[in-house]
């Protein structure tokens, strides 16, 4: 998201194509300098040094990018985070989650330079040589690309509520639950962020089990 923010701040993006913004940001992140793989030493010091470097340079994330431009809302959504647009107390549109299988959403991934297997007894590091290709991903990892994001556009108007959230919300609350909590906001003209967080978070925490709750 930092790379997305840079491009938005500099104006280096097409507001009608949020998927290209996501693609450029991911490409810049993937091509940024990363720790170089080590030779096949099996000493404890080198092993833990290597693992620490690798863990600092890998990761994955779902992505939901929305752009409002001239009364149009353009979206690019990858994974099980998402958004919902509410108008006059009704759901105007809601993004669909993308999953490979249960609890495995589509996600942008930066895998390590090589796969490793650690034997605590032998302190043995086995590196399986395999290069990461930004288009095809990395064997053994779930790695999707920005072009797989669901794209949509919808005309919005003053008074519409756009709610973005992770699966911490969508997996635990139904659309009706969310609408029930937004109703006072519509009627009382309350502060959007404060009201949404105050009303939804207790419900999510009550229903959630092992999932981390995160609204943004």
C-alpha atoms as an extended CHARMM CRD file, in Angstrom:
* protein
*
       216  EXT
         1         1  UNK       CA              0.0000000000        0.0000000000        0.0000000000  PROA      1               0.0000000000
         2         2  UNK       CA              2.9620000000        2.3450000000        0.4740000000  PROA      2               0.0000000000
         3         3  UNK       CA              3.7890000000        1.9760000000       -3.2010000000  PROA      3               0.0000000000
         4         4  UNK       CA              0.1460000000        2.6880000000       -4.0850000000  PROA      4               0.0000000000
         5         5  UNK       CA              0.2190000000        5.7660000000       -1.8750000000  PROA      5               0.0000000000
         6         6  UNK       CA              3.3690000000        7.0510000000       -3.5840000000  PROA      6               0.0000000000
         7         7  UNK       CA              1.7670000000        6.8590000000       -7.0030000000  PROA      7               0.0000000000
         8         8  UNK       CA             -1.4870000000        8.4400000000       -5.8930000000  PROA      8               0.0000000000
         9         9  UNK       CA              0.3840000000       11.3000000000       -4.1980000000  PROA      9               0.0000000000
        10        10  UNK       CA              2.4440000000       11.9470000000       -7.3260000000  PROA      10              0.0000000000
        11        11  UNK       CA             -0.5120000000       11.5640000000       -9.6860000000  PROA      11              0.0000000000
        12        12  UNK       CA              1.1500000000        8.6160000000      -11.4170000000  PROA      12              0.0000000000
        13        13  UNK       CA             -2.0040000000        6.5510000000      -11.9320000000  PROA      13              0.0000000000
        14        14  UNK       CA             -5.1890000000        6.3300000000      -13.9670000000  PROA      14              0.0000000000
        15        15  UNK       CA             -8.1640000000        6.8250000000      -11.6020000000  PROA      15              0.0000000000
        16        16  UNK       CA            -10.2930000000        4.6550000000      -13.8700000000  PROA      16              0.0000000000
        17        17  UNK       CA             -7.8440000000        1.7280000000      -13.6750000000  PROA      17              0.0000000000
        18        18  UNK       CA             -7.1390000000        0.8660000000      -10.0120000000  PROA      18              0.0000000000
        19        19  UNK       CA             -5.8970000000       -2.5540000000      -11.1440000000  PROA      19              0.0000000000
        20        20  UNK       CA             -2.9640000000       -0.9170000000      -12.9550000000  PROA      20              0.0000000000
        21        21  UNK       CA             -2.1530000000        1.0570000000       -9.8220000000  PROA      21              0.0000000000
        22        22  UNK       CA             -2.0790000000       -2.2130000000       -7.8940000000  PROA      22              0.0000000000
        23        23  UNK       CA              0.0250000000       -3.8780000000      -10.5890000000  PROA      23              0.0000000000
        24        24  UNK       CA              2.6640000000       -1.1240000000      -10.6340000000  PROA      24              0.0000000000
        25        25  UNK       CA              2.8300000000       -1.0330000000       -6.8400000000  PROA      25              0.0000000000
        26        26  UNK       CA              3.2470000000       -4.7970000000       -6.5710000000  PROA      26              0.0000000000
        27        27  UNK       CA              5.8860000000       -4.8560000000       -9.2970000000  PROA      27              0.0000000000
        28        28  UNK       CA              7.8740000000       -2.1330000000       -7.5140000000  PROA      28              0.0000000000
        29        29  UNK       CA              7.6580000000       -4.0590000000       -4.2390000000  PROA      29              0.0000000000
        30        30  UNK       CA              8.7010000000       -7.3490000000       -5.8650000000  PROA      30              0.0000000000
        31        31  UNK       CA             11.6690000000       -5.7510000000       -7.6050000000  PROA      31              0.0000000000
        32        32  UNK       CA             12.9640000000       -3.8680000000       -4.5680000000  PROA      32              0.0000000000
        33        33  UNK       CA             16.3440000000       -5.0510000000       -3.1800000000  PROA      33              0.0000000000
        34        34  UNK       CA             16.0590000000       -8.2290000000       -1.0890000000  PROA      34              0.0000000000
        35        35  UNK       CA             18.5580000000      -10.3630000000        0.8150000000  PROA      35              0.0000000000
        36        36  UNK       CA             20.7380000000      -12.5370000000       -1.4250000000  PROA      36              0.0000000000
        37        37  UNK       CA             20.6690000000      -16.3120000000       -0.9270000000  PROA      37              0.0000000000
        38        38  UNK       CA             23.6440000000      -17.9150000000        0.8440000000  PROA      38              0.0000000000
        39        39  UNK       CA             25.8780000000      -20.7970000000       -0.2030000000  PROA      39              0.0000000000
        40        40  UNK       CA             25.2140000000      -24.2830000000        1.0910000000  PROA      40              0.0000000000
        41        41  UNK       CA             26.7700000000      -23.9770000000        4.5220000000  PROA      41              0.0000000000
        42        42  UNK       CA             25.1750000000      -25.7960000000        7.3950000000  PROA      42              0.0000000000
        43        43  UNK       CA             26.5120000000      -23.9450000000       10.4240000000  PROA      43              0.0000000000
        44        44  UNK       CA             24.0400000000      -22.7980000000       13.0220000000  PROA      44              0.0000000000
        45        45  UNK       CA             25.0470000000      -19.1450000000       12.7650000000  PROA      45              0.0000000000
        46        46  UNK       CA             24.5990000000      -18.9550000000        9.0130000000  PROA      46              0.0000000000
        47        47  UNK       CA             21.3330000000      -20.8580000000        9.1600000000  PROA      47              0.0000000000
        48        48  UNK       CA             19.6740000000      -18.5240000000       11.6220000000  PROA      48              0.0000000000
        49        49  UNK       CA             21.1170000000      -15.4680000000        9.9110000000  PROA      49              0.0000000000
        50        50  UNK       CA             19.6650000000      -16.6440000000        6.6280000000  PROA      50              0.0000000000
        51        51  UNK       CA             16.2600000000      -17.4250000000        8.1000000000  PROA      51              0.0000000000
        52        52  UNK       CA             16.0690000000      -14.0230000000        9.7480000000  PROA      52              0.0000000000
        53        53  UNK       CA             16.8800000000      -12.3300000000        6.4540000000  PROA      53              0.0000000000
        54        54  UNK       CA             14.3260000000      -14.3710000000        4.5670000000  PROA      54              0.0000000000
        55        55  UNK       CA             11.5440000000      -13.8240000000        7.0780000000  PROA      55              0.0000000000
        56        56  UNK       CA             12.1270000000      -10.0850000000        6.8500000000  PROA      56              0.0000000000
        57        57  UNK       CA             11.6620000000      -10.0830000000        3.0910000000  PROA      57              0.0000000000
        58        58  UNK       CA              8.6630000000      -12.3030000000        2.4550000000  PROA      58              0.0000000000
        59        59  UNK       CA              4.9620000000      -11.9420000000        2.9450000000  PROA      59              0.0000000000
        60        60  UNK       CA              1.5570000000      -11.9120000000        1.3310000000  PROA      60              0.0000000000
        61        61  UNK       CA             -1.5300000000       -9.7620000000        1.3730000000  PROA      61              0.0000000000
        62        62  UNK       CA             -4.9990000000       -9.4590000000       -0.0270000000  PROA      62              0.0000000000
        63        63  UNK       CA             -5.7150000000       -6.1160000000       -1.6690000000  PROA      63              0.0000000000
        64        64  UNK       CA             -8.7040000000       -3.8610000000       -2.1170000000  PROA      64              0.0000000000
        65        65  UNK       CA             -8.1710000000       -0.6130000000       -4.0270000000  PROA      65              0.0000000000
        66        66  UNK       CA            -10.9940000000        1.8810000000       -4.5910000000  PROA      66              0.0000000000
        67        67  UNK       CA            -10.8670000000        5.1680000000       -6.4710000000  PROA      67              0.0000000000
        68        68  UNK       CA            -13.6740000000        7.7380000000       -6.5980000000  PROA      68              0.0000000000
        69        69  UNK       CA            -13.4270000000        9.8420000000       -9.7540000000  PROA      69              0.0000000000
        70        70  UNK       CA            -16.1160000000       12.1110000000      -11.1780000000  PROA      70              0.0000000000
        71        71  UNK       CA            -19.0170000000       10.4060000000       -9.3890000000  PROA      71              0.0000000000
        72        72  UNK       CA            -17.7480000000        6.9580000000      -10.3380000000  PROA      72              0.0000000000
        73        73  UNK       CA            -16.3160000000        4.3700000000       -7.9560000000  PROA      73              0.0000000000
        74        74  UNK       CA            -13.6770000000        2.1690000000       -9.6000000000  PROA      74              0.0000000000
        75        75  UNK       CA            -12.4970000000       -0.9410000000       -7.7590000000  PROA      75              0.0000000000
        76        76  UNK       CA             -9.8980000000       -3.6880000000       -7.9460000000  PROA      76              0.0000000000
        77        77  UNK       CA            -10.2950000000       -6.3810000000       -5.3060000000  PROA      77              0.0000000000
        78        78  UNK       CA             -8.0800000000       -9.4330000000       -4.8170000000  PROA      78              0.0000000000
        79        79  UNK       CA             -8.8260000000      -11.9650000000       -2.0810000000  PROA      79              0.0000000000
        80        80  UNK       CA            -11.3300000000      -12.0050000000        0.7470000000  PROA      80              0.0000000000
        81        81  UNK       CA            -11.1180000000       -8.4160000000        1.9040000000  PROA      81              0.0000000000
        82        82  UNK       CA            -13.6750000000       -6.2680000000        0.1690000000  PROA      82              0.0000000000
        83        83  UNK       CA            -16.1290000000       -3.4190000000        0.1270000000  PROA      83              0.0000000000
        84        84  UNK       CA            -19.8280000000       -2.6830000000        0.2390000000  PROA      84              0.0000000000
        85        85  UNK       CA            -21.7290000000        0.3730000000       -0.9700000000  PROA      85              0.0000000000
        86        86  UNK       CA            -24.8940000000        1.2810000000        0.9370000000  PROA      86              0.0000000000
        87        87  UNK       CA            -27.5160000000        3.7290000000       -0.3510000000  PROA      87              0.0000000000
        88        88  UNK       CA            -30.6950000000        4.6740000000        1.4960000000  PROA      88              0.0000000000
        89        89  UNK       CA            -30.2540000000        1.7860000000        3.9060000000  PROA      89              0.0000000000
        90        90  UNK       CA            -29.8830000000       -0.8520000000        1.1830000000  PROA      90              0.0000000000
        91        91  UNK       CA            -26.8670000000       -2.6540000000       -0.2520000000  PROA      91              0.0000000000
        92        92  UNK       CA            -26.1850000000       -1.1780000000       -3.6690000000  PROA      92              0.0000000000
        93        93  UNK       CA            -23.2380000000       -3.4590000000       -4.4220000000  PROA      93              0.0000000000
        94        94  UNK       CA            -20.8380000000       -5.7460000000       -2.5710000000  PROA      94              0.0000000000
        95        95  UNK       CA            -17.5900000000       -7.3070000000       -3.7520000000  PROA      95              0.0000000000
        96        96  UNK       CA            -17.2530000000      -11.0820000000       -4.0190000000  PROA      96              0.0000000000
        97        97  UNK       CA            -14.4720000000      -12.9090000000       -2.1960000000  PROA      97              0.0000000000
        98        98  UNK       CA            -11.8390000000      -14.7900000000       -4.1940000000  PROA      98              0.0000000000
        99        99  UNK       CA            -10.5230000000      -18.0090000000       -2.6460000000  PROA      99              0.0000000000
       100       100  UNK       CA             -8.5450000000      -21.0040000000       -3.8860000000  PROA      100             0.0000000000
       101       101  UNK       CA            -10.0100000000      -23.1970000000       -1.1470000000  PROA      101             0.0000000000
       102       102  UNK       CA            -11.1270000000      -22.8100000000        2.4740000000  PROA      102             0.0000000000
       103       103  UNK       CA             -9.0900000000      -20.1880000000        4.3210000000  PROA      103             0.0000000000
       104       104  UNK       CA             -6.8030000000      -19.6850000000        1.3030000000  PROA      104             0.0000000000
       105       105  UNK       CA             -7.7650000000      -16.4040000000       -0.3510000000  PROA      105             0.0000000000
       106       106  UNK       CA             -6.2100000000      -14.9980000000       -3.4840000000  PROA      106             0.0000000000
       107       107  UNK       CA             -3.1820000000      -12.9560000000       -2.4010000000  PROA      107             0.0000000000
       108       108  UNK       CA             -0.1810000000      -11.0680000000       -3.6620000000  PROA      108             0.0000000000
       109       109  UNK       CA              2.9100000000      -12.9420000000       -2.4820000000  PROA      109             0.0000000000
       110       110  UNK       CA              6.6160000000      -12.2840000000       -2.0540000000  PROA      110             0.0000000000
       111       111  UNK       CA              8.1270000000      -15.7350000000       -1.3390000000  PROA      111             0.0000000000
       112       112  UNK       CA             11.6680000000      -16.3160000000       -0.0500000000  PROA      112             0.0000000000
       113       113  UNK       CA             14.5760000000      -16.8150000000       -2.4480000000  PROA      113             0.0000000000
       114       114  UNK       CA             14.4440000000      -20.5650000000       -1.8400000000  PROA      114             0.0000000000
       115       115  UNK       CA             12.3880000000      -23.0890000000        0.0900000000  PROA      115             0.0000000000
       116       116  UNK       CA             13.9630000000      -24.2810000000        3.2610000000  PROA      116             0.0000000000
       117       117  UNK       CA             13.5670000000      -27.1630000000        5.6410000000  PROA      117             0.0000000000
       118       118  UNK       CA             15.0880000000      -26.8990000000        9.0950000000  PROA      118             0.0000000000
       119       119  UNK       CA             16.2260000000      -29.9140000000       11.0590000000  PROA      119             0.0000000000
       120       120  UNK       CA             16.7130000000      -28.8850000000       14.6740000000  PROA      120             0.0000000000
       121       121  UNK       CA             18.9940000000      -31.8190000000       15.3630000000  PROA      121             0.0000000000
       122       122  UNK       CA             21.3350000000      -31.3770000000       12.4060000000  PROA      122             0.0000000000
       123       123  UNK       CA             20.8670000000      -27.6470000000       11.8290000000  PROA      123             0.0000000000
       124       124  UNK       CA             20.5970000000      -28.5580000000        8.2110000000  PROA      124             0.0000000000
       125       125  UNK       CA             19.4290000000      -26.0750000000        5.6700000000  PROA      125             0.0000000000
       126       126  UNK       CA             18.2200000000      -27.4900000000        2.3780000000  PROA      126             0.0000000000
       127       127  UNK       CA             17.6580000000      -24.9790000000       -0.3640000000  PROA      127             0.0000000000
       128       128  UNK       CA             15.5560000000      -26.1120000000       -3.2640000000  PROA      128             0.0000000000
       129       129  UNK       CA             16.6420000000      -23.9920000000       -6.2110000000  PROA      129             0.0000000000
       130       130  UNK       CA             13.7440000000      -22.3060000000       -7.9040000000  PROA      130             0.0000000000
       131       131  UNK       CA             13.3500000000      -18.7900000000       -9.1940000000  PROA      131             0.0000000000
       132       132  UNK       CA             10.3830000000      -16.5850000000       -8.5160000000  PROA      132             0.0000000000
       133       133  UNK       CA              8.6220000000      -15.2820000000      -11.5760000000  PROA      133             0.0000000000
       134       134  UNK       CA              6.3070000000      -12.3470000000      -11.0340000000  PROA      134             0.0000000000
       135       135  UNK       CA              3.8390000000      -13.7200000000      -13.5860000000  PROA      135             0.0000000000
       136       136  UNK       CA              3.6860000000      -17.4030000000      -12.7070000000  PROA      136             0.0000000000
       137       137  UNK       CA              4.4680000000      -17.2850000000       -8.9870000000  PROA      137             0.0000000000
       138       138  UNK       CA              6.5980000000      -19.6250000000       -6.9170000000  PROA      138             0.0000000000
       139       139  UNK       CA              6.1350000000      -23.3750000000       -6.5900000000  PROA      139             0.0000000000
       140       140  UNK       CA              4.6610000000      -24.3420000000       -3.2480000000  PROA      140             0.0000000000
       141       141  UNK       CA              3.2330000000      -20.9060000000       -2.5040000000  PROA      141             0.0000000000
       142       142  UNK       CA             -0.1410000000      -19.3470000000       -3.1220000000  PROA      142             0.0000000000
       143       143  UNK       CA              0.8410000000      -16.3970000000       -5.2500000000  PROA      143             0.0000000000
       144       144  UNK       CA             -1.5850000000      -14.4570000000       -7.4000000000  PROA      144             0.0000000000
       145       145  UNK       CA             -1.0670000000      -11.4410000000       -9.6130000000  PROA      145             0.0000000000
       146       146  UNK       CA             -2.8930000000       -8.0870000000       -9.7410000000  PROA      146             0.0000000000
       147       147  UNK       CA             -4.4890000000       -8.8740000000      -13.0990000000  PROA      147             0.0000000000
       148       148  UNK       CA             -6.6290000000      -11.5130000000      -11.3270000000  PROA      148             0.0000000000
       149       149  UNK       CA             -8.3440000000       -8.8520000000       -9.2230000000  PROA      149             0.0000000000
       150       150  UNK       CA            -12.0760000000       -8.4060000000       -9.7420000000  PROA      150             0.0000000000
       151       151  UNK       CA            -12.6720000000       -5.0770000000      -11.4710000000  PROA      151             0.0000000000
       152       152  UNK       CA            -15.8670000000       -3.0680000000      -11.2880000000  PROA      152             0.0000000000
       153       153  UNK       CA            -17.2400000000        0.4300000000      -11.6340000000  PROA      153             0.0000000000
       154       154  UNK       CA            -20.3940000000        1.9700000000      -10.2440000000  PROA      154             0.0000000000
       155       155  UNK       CA            -21.8800000000        5.4490000000      -10.1320000000  PROA      155             0.0000000000
       156       156  UNK       CA            -22.0470000000        6.8510000000       -6.6070000000  PROA      156             0.0000000000
       157       157  UNK       CA            -23.8100000000        9.8670000000       -5.1700000000  PROA      157             0.0000000000
       158       158  UNK       CA            -23.7630000000       12.0850000000       -2.1190000000  PROA      158             0.0000000000
       159       159  UNK       CA            -24.8910000000       10.1930000000        0.9730000000  PROA      159             0.0000000000
       160       160  UNK       CA            -23.6590000000        6.7850000000       -0.1750000000  PROA      160             0.0000000000
       161       161  UNK       CA            -21.6760000000        4.8420000000        2.4170000000  PROA      161             0.0000000000
       162       162  UNK       CA            -18.6390000000        2.8800000000        1.2340000000  PROA      162             0.0000000000
       163       163  UNK       CA            -17.4450000000        0.3290000000        3.7910000000  PROA      163             0.0000000000
       164       164  UNK       CA            -14.0820000000       -1.4200000000        3.3380000000  PROA      164             0.0000000000
       165       165  UNK       CA            -13.1130000000       -4.2970000000        5.6160000000  PROA      165             0.0000000000
       166       166  UNK       CA            -11.1290000000       -7.5040000000        5.8550000000  PROA      166             0.0000000000
       167       167  UNK       CA            -12.5940000000      -10.9830000000        6.2210000000  PROA      167             0.0000000000
       168       168  UNK       CA            -12.6990000000      -10.2970000000        9.9640000000  PROA      168             0.0000000000
       169       169  UNK       CA            -15.9420000000       -8.4850000000        9.2530000000  PROA      169             0.0000000000
       170       170  UNK       CA            -17.3350000000      -10.2830000000        6.2190000000  PROA      170             0.0000000000
       171       171  UNK       CA            -16.8610000000      -13.7800000000        7.7100000000  PROA      171             0.0000000000
       172       172  UNK       CA            -18.6030000000      -12.9000000000       10.9510000000  PROA      172             0.0000000000
       173       173  UNK       CA            -21.4320000000      -10.5020000000       10.1390000000  PROA      173             0.0000000000
       174       174  UNK       CA            -24.2170000000      -10.8150000000        7.6100000000  PROA      174             0.0000000000
       175       175  UNK       CA            -25.2000000000       -7.9480000000        5.3470000000  PROA      175             0.0000000000
       176       176  UNK       CA            -28.2590000000       -7.3650000000        7.5090000000  PROA      176             0.0000000000
       177       177  UNK       CA            -26.1460000000       -7.1190000000       10.6730000000  PROA      177             0.0000000000
       178       178  UNK       CA            -24.0080000000       -4.4790000000        9.0080000000  PROA      178             0.0000000000
       179       179  UNK       CA            -27.0370000000       -2.5510000000        7.7520000000  PROA      179             0.0000000000
       180       180  UNK       CA            -28.6020000000       -2.6110000000       11.2170000000  PROA      180             0.0000000000
       181       181  UNK       CA            -25.4910000000       -0.9820000000       12.6650000000  PROA      181             0.0000000000
       182       182  UNK       CA            -25.2790000000        1.6100000000        9.8990000000  PROA      182             0.0000000000
       183       183  UNK       CA            -28.9020000000        2.7120000000       10.2300000000  PROA      183             0.0000000000
       184       184  UNK       CA            -28.2990000000        5.1850000000       13.1050000000  PROA      184             0.0000000000
       185       185  UNK       CA            -25.4680000000        6.6620000000       11.0630000000  PROA      185             0.0000000000
       186       186  UNK       CA            -27.8450000000        7.3840000000        8.2120000000  PROA      186             0.0000000000
       187       187  UNK       CA            -30.5520000000        8.7740000000       10.4720000000  PROA      187             0.0000000000
       188       188  UNK       CA            -28.4140000000       10.8120000000       12.8710000000  PROA      188             0.0000000000
       189       189  UNK       CA            -25.6560000000       11.9680000000       10.4980000000  PROA      189             0.0000000000
       190       190  UNK       CA            -23.0420000000       10.7010000000       12.9500000000  PROA      190             0.0000000000
       191       191  UNK       CA            -19.3130000000       10.6610000000       12.2410000000  PROA      191             0.0000000000
       192       192  UNK       CA            -18.7910000000        7.7710000000        9.8380000000  PROA      192             0.0000000000
       193       193  UNK       CA            -15.5310000000        6.3090000000       11.1260000000  PROA      193             0.0000000000
       194       194  UNK       CA            -16.3800000000        6.5670000000       14.8280000000  PROA      194             0.0000000000
       195       195  UNK       CA            -19.8310000000        5.0980000000       14.4010000000  PROA      195             0.0000000000
       196       196  UNK       CA            -18.7790000000        2.1880000000       12.2010000000  PROA      196             0.0000000000
       197       197  UNK       CA            -15.9120000000        1.1800000000       14.4660000000  PROA      197             0.0000000000
       198       198  UNK       CA            -17.8900000000        1.5960000000       17.6880000000  PROA      198             0.0000000000
       199       199  UNK       CA            -20.8610000000       -0.4030000000       16.4340000000  PROA      199             0.0000000000
       200       200  UNK       CA            -19.2300000000       -3.1690000000       14.4030000000  PROA      200             0.0000000000
       201       201  UNK       CA            -16.1090000000       -4.0830000000       16.3570000000  PROA      201             0.0000000000
       202       202  UNK       CA            -17.9180000000       -5.5000000000       19.4590000000  PROA      202             0.0000000000
       203       203  UNK       CA            -20.0720000000       -7.6970000000       17.2250000000  PROA      203             0.0000000000
       204       204  UNK       CA            -17.0800000000       -8.9650000000       15.2790000000  PROA      204             0.0000000000
       205       205  UNK       CA            -15.0820000000       -9.7000000000       18.4250000000  PROA      205             0.0000000000
       206       206  UNK       CA            -18.0390000000      -11.5800000000       19.8860000000  PROA      206             0.0000000000
       207       207  UNK       CA            -18.4420000000      -13.7990000000       16.8320000000  PROA      207             0.0000000000
       208       208  UNK       CA            -14.8100000000      -14.1400000000       15.7630000000  PROA      208             0.0000000000
       209       209  UNK       CA            -12.7440000000      -17.0730000000       16.9720000000  PROA      209             0.0000000000
       210       210  UNK       CA             -9.1680000000      -17.2010000000       15.7240000000  PROA      210             0.0000000000
       211       211  UNK       CA             -9.4610000000      -14.4730000000       13.1210000000  PROA      211             0.0000000000
       212       212  UNK       CA             -7.8290000000      -11.1390000000       13.6840000000  PROA      212             0.0000000000
       213       213  UNK       CA            -10.2880000000       -8.2860000000       13.5210000000  PROA      213             0.0000000000
       214       214  UNK       CA             -9.1920000000       -5.4470000000       11.2830000000  PROA      214             0.0000000000
       215       215  UNK       CA            -11.2270000000       -2.6290000000        9.8000000000  PROA      215             0.0000000000
       216       216  UNK       CA             -9.8200000000        0.0370000000        7.5360000000  PROA      216             0.0000000000
